[in-house]
Coordinates of C-alpha atoms in Angstrom, one line a residue:
X34 CA 0.1 0.1 -0.2
X35 CA 1.3 3.4 -0.9
X36 CA 0.0 6.7 0.7
X37 CA 0.6 10.3 0.3
X38 CA -0.1 13.2 2.4
X39 CA 0.3 16.9 2.7
X40 CA -0.7 18.8 5.6
X41 CA -0.5 22.4 6.8
X42 CA 2.3 22.8 9.5
X43 CA 0.0 23.3 12.3
X44 CA -0.9 21.5 15.3
X45 CA -4.7 21.6 14.2
X46 CA -3.7 19.4 10.8
X47 CA -2.0 16.7 13.0
X48 CA -5.4 15.0 13.1
X49 CA -5.1 14.1 9.4
X50 CA -2.2 11.6 10.2
X51 CA -4.6 8.8 11.7
X52 CA -6.3 8.1 8.5
X53 CA -2.8 8.2 6.7
X54 CA -1.0 5.7 9.2
X55 CA -4.5 3.5 9.3
X56 CA -4.3 3.3 5.4
X57 CA -0.6 2.0 5.7
X58 CA -1.0 -0.2 8.4
X59 CA -4.1 -2.4 8.1
X60 CA -2.5 -5.7 9.4
X61 CA -0.8 -4.4 12.5
X62 CA -2.1 -4.3 16.0
X63 CA -4.1 -1.4 17.3
X64 CA -1.1 -1.1 19.9
X65 CA 1.4 -1.0 17.1
X66 CA -0.5 1.5 15.0
X67 CA -1.0 3.6 18.3
X68 CA 2.7 3.7 18.7
X69 CA 3.6 4.8 15.2
X70 CA 0.7 7.4 15.3
X71 CA 2.2 8.7 18.5
X72 CA 5.7 9.0 17.1
X73 CA 4.7 10.7 13.9
X74 CA 2.6 13.0 15.9
X75 CA 5.9 13.8 18.1
X76 CA 7.9 14.3 14.6
X77 CA 5.4 16.6 13.0
X78 CA 5.0 18.8 16.1
X79 CA 8.6 19.0 16.3
X80 CA 8.7 20.2 12.8
X81 CA 5.9 22.7 13.5
X82 CA 7.6 24.0 16.7
X83 CA 11.1 24.0 15.8
X84 CA 11.8 23.8 12.0
X85 CA 9.0 26.2 11.0
X86 CA 9.2 28.2 14.4
X87 CA 5.9 30.0 13.7
X88 CA 6.3 30.4 9.8
X89 CA 3.8 29.2 7.6
X90 CA 4.3 25.8 5.6
X91 CA 3.5 22.5 4.9
X92 CA 4.7 18.6 5.8
X93 CA 4.6 16.1 3.0
X94 CA 4.5 12.5 4.0
X95 CA 4.9 9.5 1.6
X96 CA 4.4 6.0 2.9
X97 CA 5.0 2.2 1.9
X98 CA 3.3 -0.3 3.8
X99 CA 3.1 -4.1 3.5
X100 CA 2.4 -7.1 5.6
X101 CA 6.1 -7.0 6.9
X102 CA 6.9 -3.3 7.2
X103 CA 6.5 0.2 6.9
X104 CA 8.8 3.2 5.2
X105 CA 7.8 6.8 5.8
X106 CA 9.6 9.8 4.2
X107 CA 8.6 13.3 5.8
X108 CA 9.6 16.3 4.0
X109 CA 9.2 20.1 4.8
X110 CA 10.5 23.5 3.5
X111 CA 11.2 24.9 7.0
X112 CA 13.9 27.2 7.2
X113 CA 15.4 25.5 10.6
X114 CA 17.6 22.4 10.5
X115 CA 17.3 19.5 13.2
X116 CA 20.4 19.8 15.3
X117 CA 21.1 16.3 16.1
X118 CA 22.5 15.7 19.8
X119 CA 22.1 12.8 22.0
X120 CA 18.8 11.4 22.1
X121 CA 17.8 10.8 25.8
X122 CA 14.6 10.5 27.7
X123 CA 13.7 13.3 30.3
X124 CA 13.6 12.1 33.7
X125 CA 9.8 11.5 34.2
X126 CA 9.9 12.4 38.0
X127 CA 11.1 16.0 37.0
X128 CA 7.6 16.1 35.0
X129 CA 9.0 17.4 31.8
X130 CA 6.6 18.9 29.4
X131 CA 8.8 18.4 26.6
X132 CA 11.9 16.5 25.3
X133 CA 10.0 13.0 24.6
X134 CA 9.3 13.3 20.9
X135 CA 12.5 12.1 19.5
X136 CA 13.3 9.6 21.9
X137 CA 9.8 8.0 21.1
X138 CA 10.6 8.4 17.4
X139 CA 13.8 6.4 17.9
X140 CA 12.1 3.9 20.2
X141 CA 9.3 3.1 17.9
X142 CA 11.2 2.9 14.4
X143 CA 14.1 0.6 13.7
X144 CA 15.7 3.0 11.4
X145 CA 15.6 7.0 11.7
X146 CA 17.5 8.9 9.4
X147 CA 17.6 12.7 8.8
X148 CA 19.2 15.1 6.1
X149 CA 19.1 18.6 5.7
X150 CA 18.3 19.4 2.0
X151 CA 18.7 22.9 0.4
X152 CA 15.0 23.3 0.4
X153 CA 14.4 22.0 3.9
X154 CA 14.6 18.7 5.7
X155 CA 13.9 15.1 5.2
X156 CA 13.4 12.3 7.5
X157 CA 13.4 8.6 6.5
X158 CA 11.8 6.1 9.0
X159 CA 11.6 2.3 8.9
X160 CA 9.5 -0.3 10.9
X161 CA 9.3 -3.9 10.6
X162 CA 6.9 -6.5 12.2

């Protein structure tokens, strides 16, 4: 199954991710589908908040899913790049409001690749089941 989705880079538009992920993962458990959706929400929220940082724009998602795996490409034209640092979970007892997104993304997907393009950012994600 192949699916393509382009959303506005707004938090309100994240609701559209659910049907996109559902279409690509019809054979996986509800639990795994929820994990994938959570990870995608976190990545897209980070793109909106940090890469676009208030600027208008879009996020384009391309996915290929089959009976054994899922591959996603996420593109934006945001002015800011992702600065890769060590991915570590925040300390839960500190009750942090942020810092979970990329840790969740790396925990859910087996492969997470990022590259800065001349025109924005590209994420490549892979999950097998």
